[in-house]
Each structure stands twice: as C-alpha cells, then as structure tokens.
mmCIF file of C-alpha atoms in Angstrom:
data_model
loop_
_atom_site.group_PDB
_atom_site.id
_atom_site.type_symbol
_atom_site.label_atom_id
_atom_site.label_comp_id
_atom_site.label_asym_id
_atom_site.label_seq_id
_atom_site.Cartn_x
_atom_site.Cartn_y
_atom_site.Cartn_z
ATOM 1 C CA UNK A 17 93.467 87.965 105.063
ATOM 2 C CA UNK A 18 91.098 89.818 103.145
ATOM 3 C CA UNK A 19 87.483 87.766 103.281
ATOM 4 C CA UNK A 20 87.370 88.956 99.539
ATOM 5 C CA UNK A 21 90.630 87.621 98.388
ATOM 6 C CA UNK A 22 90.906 84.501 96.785
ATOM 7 C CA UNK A 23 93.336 82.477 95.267
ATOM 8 C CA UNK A 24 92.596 80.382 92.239
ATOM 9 C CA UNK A 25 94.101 78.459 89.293
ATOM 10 C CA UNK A 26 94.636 80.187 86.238
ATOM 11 C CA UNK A 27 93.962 77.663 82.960
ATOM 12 C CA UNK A 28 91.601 79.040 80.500
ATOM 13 C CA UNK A 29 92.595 81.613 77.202
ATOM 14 C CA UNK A 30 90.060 84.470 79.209
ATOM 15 C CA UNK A 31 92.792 83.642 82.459
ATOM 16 C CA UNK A 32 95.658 84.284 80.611
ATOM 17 C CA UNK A 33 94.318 87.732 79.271
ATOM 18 C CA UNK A 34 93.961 88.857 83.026
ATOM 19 C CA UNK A 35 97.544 87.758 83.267
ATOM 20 C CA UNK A 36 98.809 90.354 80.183
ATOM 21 C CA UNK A 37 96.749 93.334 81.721
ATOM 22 C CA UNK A 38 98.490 92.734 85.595
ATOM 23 C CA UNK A 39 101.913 92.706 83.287
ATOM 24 C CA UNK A 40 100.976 95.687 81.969
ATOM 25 C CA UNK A 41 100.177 97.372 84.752
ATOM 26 C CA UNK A 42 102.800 96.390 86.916
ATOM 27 C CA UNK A 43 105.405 96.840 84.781
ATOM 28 C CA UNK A 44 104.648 98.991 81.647
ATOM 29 C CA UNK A 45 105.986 95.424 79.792
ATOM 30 C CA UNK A 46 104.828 94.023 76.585
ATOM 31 C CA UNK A 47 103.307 91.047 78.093
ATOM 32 C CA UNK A 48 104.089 87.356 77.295
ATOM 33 C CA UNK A 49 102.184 85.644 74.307
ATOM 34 C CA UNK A 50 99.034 84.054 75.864
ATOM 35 C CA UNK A 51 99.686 81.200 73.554
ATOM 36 C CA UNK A 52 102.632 80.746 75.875
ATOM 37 C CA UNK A 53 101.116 80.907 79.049
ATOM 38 C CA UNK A 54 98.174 78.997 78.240
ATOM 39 C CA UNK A 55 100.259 76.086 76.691
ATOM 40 C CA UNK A 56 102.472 75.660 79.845
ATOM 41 C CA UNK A 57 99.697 75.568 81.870
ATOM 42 C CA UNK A 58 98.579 72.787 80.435
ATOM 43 C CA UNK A 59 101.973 70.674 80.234
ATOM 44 C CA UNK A 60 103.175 71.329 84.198
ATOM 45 C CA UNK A 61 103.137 75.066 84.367
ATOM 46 C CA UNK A 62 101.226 76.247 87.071
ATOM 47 C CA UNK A 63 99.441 80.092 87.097
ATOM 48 C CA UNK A 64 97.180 81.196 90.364
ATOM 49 C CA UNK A 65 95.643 84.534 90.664
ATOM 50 C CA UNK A 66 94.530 86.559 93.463
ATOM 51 C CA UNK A 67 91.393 88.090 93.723
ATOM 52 C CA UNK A 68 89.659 90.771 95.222
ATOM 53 C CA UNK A 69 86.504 89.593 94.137
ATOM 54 C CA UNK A 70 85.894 90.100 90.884
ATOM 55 C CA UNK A 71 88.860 91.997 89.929
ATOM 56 C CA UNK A 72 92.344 90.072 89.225
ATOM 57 C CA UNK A 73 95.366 92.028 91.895
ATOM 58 C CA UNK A 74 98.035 89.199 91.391
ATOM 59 C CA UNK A 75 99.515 86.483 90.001
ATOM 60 C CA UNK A 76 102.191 83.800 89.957
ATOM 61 C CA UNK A 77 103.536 82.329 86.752
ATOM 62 C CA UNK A 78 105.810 79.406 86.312
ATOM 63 C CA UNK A 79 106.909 76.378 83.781
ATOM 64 C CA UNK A 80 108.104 72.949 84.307
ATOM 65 C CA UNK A 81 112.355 72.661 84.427
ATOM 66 C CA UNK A 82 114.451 69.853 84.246
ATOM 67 C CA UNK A 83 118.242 69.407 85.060
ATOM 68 C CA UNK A 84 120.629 66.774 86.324
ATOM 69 C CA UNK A 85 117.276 63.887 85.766
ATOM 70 C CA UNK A 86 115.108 65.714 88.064
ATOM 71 C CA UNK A 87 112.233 68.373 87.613
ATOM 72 C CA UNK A 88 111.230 71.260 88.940
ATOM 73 C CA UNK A 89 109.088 74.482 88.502
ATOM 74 C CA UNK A 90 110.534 77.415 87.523
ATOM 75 C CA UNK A 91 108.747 80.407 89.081
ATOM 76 C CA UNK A 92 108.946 82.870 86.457
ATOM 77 C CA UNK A 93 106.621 85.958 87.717
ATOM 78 C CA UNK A 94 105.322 86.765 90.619
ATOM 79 C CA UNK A 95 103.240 90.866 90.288
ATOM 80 C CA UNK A 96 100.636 91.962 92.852
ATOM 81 C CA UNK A 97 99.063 95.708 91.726
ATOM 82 C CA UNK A 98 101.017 99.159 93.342
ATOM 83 C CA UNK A 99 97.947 99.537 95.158
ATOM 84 C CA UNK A 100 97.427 95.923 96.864
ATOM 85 C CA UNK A 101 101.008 95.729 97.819
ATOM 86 C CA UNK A 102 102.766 95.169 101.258
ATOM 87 C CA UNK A 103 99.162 93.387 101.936
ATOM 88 C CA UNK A 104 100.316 89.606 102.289
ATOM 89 C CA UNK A 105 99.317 88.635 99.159
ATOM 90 C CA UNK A 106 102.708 87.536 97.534
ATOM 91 C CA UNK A 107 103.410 85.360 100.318
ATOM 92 C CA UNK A 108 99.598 83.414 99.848
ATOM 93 C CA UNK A 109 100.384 83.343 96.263
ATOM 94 C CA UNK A 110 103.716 81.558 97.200
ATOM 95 C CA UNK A 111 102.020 79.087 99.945
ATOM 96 C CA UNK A 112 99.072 78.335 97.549
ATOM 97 C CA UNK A 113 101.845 77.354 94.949
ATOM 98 C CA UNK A 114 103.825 75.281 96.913
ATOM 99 C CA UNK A 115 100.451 73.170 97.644
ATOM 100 C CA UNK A 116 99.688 72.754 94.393
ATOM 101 C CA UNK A 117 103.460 72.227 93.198
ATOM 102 C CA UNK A 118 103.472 69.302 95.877
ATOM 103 C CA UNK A 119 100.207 67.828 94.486
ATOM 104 C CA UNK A 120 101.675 67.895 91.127
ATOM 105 C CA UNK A 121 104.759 65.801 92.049
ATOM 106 C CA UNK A 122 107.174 68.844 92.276
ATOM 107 C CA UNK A 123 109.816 68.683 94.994
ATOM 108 C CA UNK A 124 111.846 71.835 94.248
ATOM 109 C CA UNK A 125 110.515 75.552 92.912
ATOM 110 C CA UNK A 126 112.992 78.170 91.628
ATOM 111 C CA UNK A 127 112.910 81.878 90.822
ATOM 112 C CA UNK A 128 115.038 84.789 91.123
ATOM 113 C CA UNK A 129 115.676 88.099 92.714
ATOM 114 C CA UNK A 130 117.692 91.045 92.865
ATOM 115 C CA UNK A 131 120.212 90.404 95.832
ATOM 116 C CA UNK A 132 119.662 94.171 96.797
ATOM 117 C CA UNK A 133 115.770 93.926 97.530
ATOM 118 C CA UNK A 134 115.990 93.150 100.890
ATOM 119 C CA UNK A 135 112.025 92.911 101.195
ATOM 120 C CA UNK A 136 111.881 90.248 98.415
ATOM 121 C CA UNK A 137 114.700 88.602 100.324
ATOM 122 C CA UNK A 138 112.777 88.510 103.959
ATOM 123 C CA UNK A 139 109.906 87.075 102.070
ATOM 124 C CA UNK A 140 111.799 84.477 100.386
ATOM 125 C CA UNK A 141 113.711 83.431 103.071
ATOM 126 C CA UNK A 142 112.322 83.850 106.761
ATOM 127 C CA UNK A 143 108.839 83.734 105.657
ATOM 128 C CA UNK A 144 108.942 80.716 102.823
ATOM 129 C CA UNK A 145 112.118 79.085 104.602
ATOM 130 C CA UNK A 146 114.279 78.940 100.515
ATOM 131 C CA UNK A 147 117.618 79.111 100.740
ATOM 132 C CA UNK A 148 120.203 80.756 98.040
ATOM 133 C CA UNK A 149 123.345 80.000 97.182
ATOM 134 C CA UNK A 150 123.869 80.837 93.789
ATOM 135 C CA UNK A 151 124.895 84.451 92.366
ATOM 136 C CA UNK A 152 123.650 85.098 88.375
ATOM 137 C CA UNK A 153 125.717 88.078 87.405
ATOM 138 C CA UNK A 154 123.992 90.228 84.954
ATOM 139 C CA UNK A 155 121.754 87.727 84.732
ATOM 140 C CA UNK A 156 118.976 89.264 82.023
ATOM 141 C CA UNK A 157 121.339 92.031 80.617
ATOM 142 C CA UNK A 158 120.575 95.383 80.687
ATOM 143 C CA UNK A 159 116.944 96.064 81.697
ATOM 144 C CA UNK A 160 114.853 98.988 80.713
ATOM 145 C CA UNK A 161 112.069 99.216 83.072
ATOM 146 C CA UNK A 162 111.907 101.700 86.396
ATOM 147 C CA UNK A 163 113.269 98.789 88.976
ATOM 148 C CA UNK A 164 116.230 97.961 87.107
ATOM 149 C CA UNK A 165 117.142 99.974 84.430
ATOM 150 C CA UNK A 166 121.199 101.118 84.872
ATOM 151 C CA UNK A 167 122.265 98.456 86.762
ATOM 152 C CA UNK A 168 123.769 95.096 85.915
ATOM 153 C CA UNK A 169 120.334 92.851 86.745
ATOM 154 C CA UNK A 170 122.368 90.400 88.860
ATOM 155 C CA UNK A 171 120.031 87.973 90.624
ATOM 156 C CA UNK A 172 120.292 85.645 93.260
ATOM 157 C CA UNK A 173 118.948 81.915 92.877
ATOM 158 C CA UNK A 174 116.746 80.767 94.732
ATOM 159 C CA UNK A 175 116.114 76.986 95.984
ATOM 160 C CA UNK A 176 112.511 76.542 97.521
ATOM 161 C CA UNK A 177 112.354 72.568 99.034
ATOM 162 C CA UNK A 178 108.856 72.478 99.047
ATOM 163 C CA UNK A 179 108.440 68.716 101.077
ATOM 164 C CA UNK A 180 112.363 69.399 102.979
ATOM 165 C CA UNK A 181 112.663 69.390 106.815
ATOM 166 C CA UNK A 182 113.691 73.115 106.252
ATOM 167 C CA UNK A 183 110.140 74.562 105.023
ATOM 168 C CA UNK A 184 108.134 71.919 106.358
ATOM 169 C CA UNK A 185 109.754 72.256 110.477
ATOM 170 C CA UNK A 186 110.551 76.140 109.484
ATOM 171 C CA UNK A 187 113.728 75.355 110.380
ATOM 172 C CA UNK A 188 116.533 78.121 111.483
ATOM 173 C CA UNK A 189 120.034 77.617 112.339
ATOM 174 C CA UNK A 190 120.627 78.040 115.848
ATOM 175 C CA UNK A 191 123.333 80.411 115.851
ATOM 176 C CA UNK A 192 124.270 82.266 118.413
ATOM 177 C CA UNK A 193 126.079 85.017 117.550
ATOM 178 C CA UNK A 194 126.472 85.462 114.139
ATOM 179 C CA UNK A 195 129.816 87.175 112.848
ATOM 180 C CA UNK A 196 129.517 90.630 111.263
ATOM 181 C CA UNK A 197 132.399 91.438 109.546
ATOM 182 C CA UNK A 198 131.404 94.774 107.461
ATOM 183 C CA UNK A 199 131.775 98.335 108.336
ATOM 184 C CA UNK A 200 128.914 100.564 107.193
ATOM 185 C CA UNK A 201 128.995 103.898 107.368
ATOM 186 C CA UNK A 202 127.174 106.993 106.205
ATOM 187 C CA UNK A 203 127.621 108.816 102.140
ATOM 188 C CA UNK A 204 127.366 112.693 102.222
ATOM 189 C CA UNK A 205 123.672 112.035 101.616
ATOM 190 C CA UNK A 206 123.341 110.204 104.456
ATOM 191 C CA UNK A 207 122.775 106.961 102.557
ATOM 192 C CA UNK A 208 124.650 103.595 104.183
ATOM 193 C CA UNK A 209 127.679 102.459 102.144
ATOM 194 C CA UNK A 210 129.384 99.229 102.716
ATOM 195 C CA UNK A 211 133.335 99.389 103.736
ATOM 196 C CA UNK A 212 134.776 95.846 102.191
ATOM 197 C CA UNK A 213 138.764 94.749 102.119
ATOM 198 C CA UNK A 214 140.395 91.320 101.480
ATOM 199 C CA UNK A 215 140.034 90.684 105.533
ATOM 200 C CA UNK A 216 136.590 90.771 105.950
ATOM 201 C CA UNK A 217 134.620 87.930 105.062
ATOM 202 C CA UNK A 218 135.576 85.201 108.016
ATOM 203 C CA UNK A 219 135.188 81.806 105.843
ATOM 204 C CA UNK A 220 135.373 79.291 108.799
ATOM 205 C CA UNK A 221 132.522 81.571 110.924
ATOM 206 C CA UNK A 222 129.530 79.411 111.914
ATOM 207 C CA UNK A 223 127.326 82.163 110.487
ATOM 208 C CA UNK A 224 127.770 85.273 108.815
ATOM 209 C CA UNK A 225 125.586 88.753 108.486
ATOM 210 C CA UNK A 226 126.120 90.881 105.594
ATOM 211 C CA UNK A 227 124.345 94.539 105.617
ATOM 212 C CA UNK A 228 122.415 94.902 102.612
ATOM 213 C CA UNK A 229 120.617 98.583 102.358
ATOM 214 C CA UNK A 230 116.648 98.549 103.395
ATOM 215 C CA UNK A 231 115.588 101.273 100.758
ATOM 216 C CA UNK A 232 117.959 100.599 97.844
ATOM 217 C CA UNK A 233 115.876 101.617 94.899
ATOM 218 C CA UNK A 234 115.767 105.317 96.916
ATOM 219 C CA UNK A 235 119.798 105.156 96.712
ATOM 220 C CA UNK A 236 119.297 104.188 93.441
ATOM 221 C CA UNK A 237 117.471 107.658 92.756
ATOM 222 C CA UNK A 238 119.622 109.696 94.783
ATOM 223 C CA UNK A 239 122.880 108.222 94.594
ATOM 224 C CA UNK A 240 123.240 106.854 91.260
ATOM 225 C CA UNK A 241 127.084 106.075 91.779
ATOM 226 C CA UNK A 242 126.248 104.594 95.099
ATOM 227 C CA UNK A 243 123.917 102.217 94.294
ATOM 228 C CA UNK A 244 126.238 100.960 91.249
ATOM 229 C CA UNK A 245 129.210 100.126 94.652
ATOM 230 C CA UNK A 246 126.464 98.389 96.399
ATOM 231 C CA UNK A 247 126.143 96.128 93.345
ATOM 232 C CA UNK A 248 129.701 95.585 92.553
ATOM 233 C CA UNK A 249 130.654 94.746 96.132
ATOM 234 C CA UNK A 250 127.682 92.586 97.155
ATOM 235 C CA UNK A 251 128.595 90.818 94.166
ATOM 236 C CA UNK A 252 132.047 89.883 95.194
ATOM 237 C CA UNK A 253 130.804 89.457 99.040
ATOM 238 C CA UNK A 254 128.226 86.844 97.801
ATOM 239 C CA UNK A 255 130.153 84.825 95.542
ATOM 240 C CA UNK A 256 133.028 84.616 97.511
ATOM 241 C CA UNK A 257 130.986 83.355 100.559
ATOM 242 C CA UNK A 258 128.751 81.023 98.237
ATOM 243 C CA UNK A 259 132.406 79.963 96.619
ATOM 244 C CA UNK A 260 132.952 78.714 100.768
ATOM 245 C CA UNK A 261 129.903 76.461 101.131
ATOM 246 C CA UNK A 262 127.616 79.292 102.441
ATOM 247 C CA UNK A 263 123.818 79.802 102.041
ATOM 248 C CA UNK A 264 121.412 82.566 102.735
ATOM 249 C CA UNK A 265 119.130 81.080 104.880
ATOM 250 C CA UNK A 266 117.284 84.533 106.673
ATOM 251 C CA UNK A 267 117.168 88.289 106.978
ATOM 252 C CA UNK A 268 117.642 90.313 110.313
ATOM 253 C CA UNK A 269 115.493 93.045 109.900
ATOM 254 C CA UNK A 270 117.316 96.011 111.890
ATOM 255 C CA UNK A 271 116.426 100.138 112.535
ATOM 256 C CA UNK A 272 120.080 100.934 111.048
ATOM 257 C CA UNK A 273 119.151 101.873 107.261
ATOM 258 C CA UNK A 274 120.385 97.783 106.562
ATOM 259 C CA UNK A 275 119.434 94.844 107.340
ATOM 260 C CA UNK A 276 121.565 91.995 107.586
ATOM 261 C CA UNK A 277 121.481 88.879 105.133
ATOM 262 C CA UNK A 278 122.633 85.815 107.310
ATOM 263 C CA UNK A 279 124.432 82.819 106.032
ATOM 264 C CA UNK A 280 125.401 79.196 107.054
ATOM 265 C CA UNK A 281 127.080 76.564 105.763
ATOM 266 C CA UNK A 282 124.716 74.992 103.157
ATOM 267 C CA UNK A 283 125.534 71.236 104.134
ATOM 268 C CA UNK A 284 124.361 71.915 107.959
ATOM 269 C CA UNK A 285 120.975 72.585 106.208
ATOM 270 C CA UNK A 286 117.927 70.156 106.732
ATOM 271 C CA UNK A 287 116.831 69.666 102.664
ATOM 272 C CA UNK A 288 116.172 66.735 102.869
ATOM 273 C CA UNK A 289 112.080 65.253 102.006
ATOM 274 C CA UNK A 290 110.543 64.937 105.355
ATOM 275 C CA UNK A 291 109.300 61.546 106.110
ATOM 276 C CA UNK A 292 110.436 60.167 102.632
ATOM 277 C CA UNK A 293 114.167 59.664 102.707
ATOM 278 C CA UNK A 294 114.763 61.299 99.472
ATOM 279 C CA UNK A 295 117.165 64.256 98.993
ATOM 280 C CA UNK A 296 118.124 66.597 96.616
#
C-alpha cells in the first residue's frame, strides 16, 4: 500500500462534488445529483474515498436496501481513476467498507457485475470471499458508455456476508477435482470461443469450472459477433447451473486465454454469522 493513500468517509456537500468529478472521469457519465448522494449518506448510505494525498483516485458508493424484513447495503459504484488502476485500491475500498458496514449493523452488501469481467469476478470472489448465484439478464438495458455499449448489460448478483464463516475463515470448498465440462477452442482471430450442447453442464458434479474469456472487452473490439455468443451462452450456462443449487464461489486464474469460474452447491456454503448463530 501506497504510504500516501488513504481511505476516508465521504459525508459533507464539498465530498460529494469529488464524487461527480471521479464519475466523470471514469466514465464520461452525467454524474448522480449530489443532493442524492449526500442525503443517503446521511440515512445508512455509506461513501469512502481513496486518496493519494490530496487528490481524490476512488470511491465506493452505496444506499441502505431492504427485502424479505432484513437490510442491507446496496453497493452501487465502485470507480478508481485509468491511471491508479490494477494498484489494490478497489479491493481496500471494499475491506474498508465491509468494516464500516459491520459497525453500522449491516450483515449483507450487494452489487453487481458483468459475468464476463473475469478481473471484477477474481476480486469479488477469491479476494472478498462473495458468492453469486443470481443471473440479471439485461439488467440496466442498453448502455451507452465504452464498457458496455452493444451488449445486453446482463449482471451477475452478488452476495457479500460480511460477519459469515465464509469471509471471516476465507473459506474455500475443498474440491478436488473440479469437473470441466466445456470445450474451448480457437475463432479465426485466434480469440477463445466456448463449444456448449445440452450434455455439458454435469448437475450432480461436486464442483464445476466454466471458462470465461480473460480479455473480453478486446473480443469485444475485434470480434463484435463473438463477444455477443459469449454473452448469450454464459447466460444459459449460468442460469441453468444457478437453476441446480450452484454458486460461484472463486476464479482459477489460468495461461489459456480463460479462466475458469468455479461453482458449488450453494447450501454446502458456510454463510452463516460467525460466533452469533444467526443466518441469512
């Protein structure tokens, strides 16, 4: 970690302007209202920036959500600056928020991601232990800006147990040999395309890998067509392996142009509140 990076809470109007101007420059998006931001932060929201010292390079953004009797904090945004990327910051964003979320009374954080984006996938998953098993299909429409515009914006959901035996003990499921039951082979590009047929997704398997590509938004440019069969046949993969009981627990990072999303059976899954008795 940077000795010049700090994290901080975000709660006054001037905070909330740094917030539009990382928006903008992240994104090229009109930015959200700072009467917004400012007024969830002060009824359960919760907003941290990172800084370099002076200057403002990230920020997390998220509101208070409530469902089935029970709330949680829905993790909106999450933006670090092009140029202070692939630095660690995202993930002490994340680890700052889930103290904080804890202190507030929050048991359960959710956000969403493109089921493509294998990076944001390793980080959510084998670095901050959430789990997925929900599939949102075309999930914000049709977007406009440079990291999803012409595909549907499907999104997976993800379920972060901040005080759960799984992110508290880092747990892992000790599976052995993990069944992968996808062929991938090579486009006339030399881009990785997935083979799938009604036999391959084996829904009694202890655990199951699923290639996903490692540079999709690169397909995206080159192979236009491509990218659009990655998205249509992850979709039916995931939701018909979700539709089984299965969750996306971790990412095996591999050399092959893929790496491989693995899933278990959610209910062999430790979620529930260490040392409290409570579960979800």
């Amino acid at each position: 970690m940077d000795v010049n990076l700090s994290i901080r809470k975000l709660e006054t109007n001037e905070d909330m302007r740094l917030v539009q101007s990382l928006e903008r420059a992240i994104w090229g998006l009109d930015p959200i209202p700072t009467h917004q931001t400012y007024t969830a932060a002060k009824n359960g929201g919760l907003l941290l920036g990172a800084f370099l010292g002076d200057e403002i390079v990230g920020f997390s953004y998220g509101f208070p959500g409530f469902t089935n009797g029970k709330p949680y904090l829905c993790s909106h945004m999450l933006g670090i600056l092009p140029n202070n990327q692939l630095m660690g910051i995202g993930k002490l964003l994340k680890d700052e928020q889930r103290k904080i979320a804890k202190e507030m009374g929050y048991n359960l954080i959710t956000w969403t991601f493109d089921p493509l984006e294998s990076r944001n996938a390793y980080l959510n998953v084998s670095k901050l232990y959430a789990i997925c098993d929900t599939y949102l299909v075309n999930c914000y429409g049709e977007m406009e800006d440079g990291l999803n515009k012409g595909l549907p914006s499907d999104r997976l959901q993800v379920e972060w147990w901040v005080s759960s035996e799984r992110v508290e003990d880092k747990w892992t499921p000790q599976v052995s040999d993990y069944d992968r039951p996808f062929i991938v082979e090579k486009s006339h590009k030399g881009n990785p395309t997935l083979v799938v047929d009604s036999k391959n997704v084996l829904l009694n398997s202890v655990g199951v890998e699923v290639p996903v590509p490692e540079q999709f938004q690169l397909i995206k440019k080159n192979e236009p067509e491509l990218a659009l069969d990655w998205r249509l046949k992850i979709r039916t993969v995931f939701q018909t392996l979700f539709g089984s009981g299965y969750a996306l627990v971790g990412v095996n990072r591999s050399e092959e142009g893929v790496h491989y999303y693995q899933f278990v059976k959610r209910n062999t899954i430790p979620l529930t509140i260490k040392n409290r008795g409570e579960s979800e």
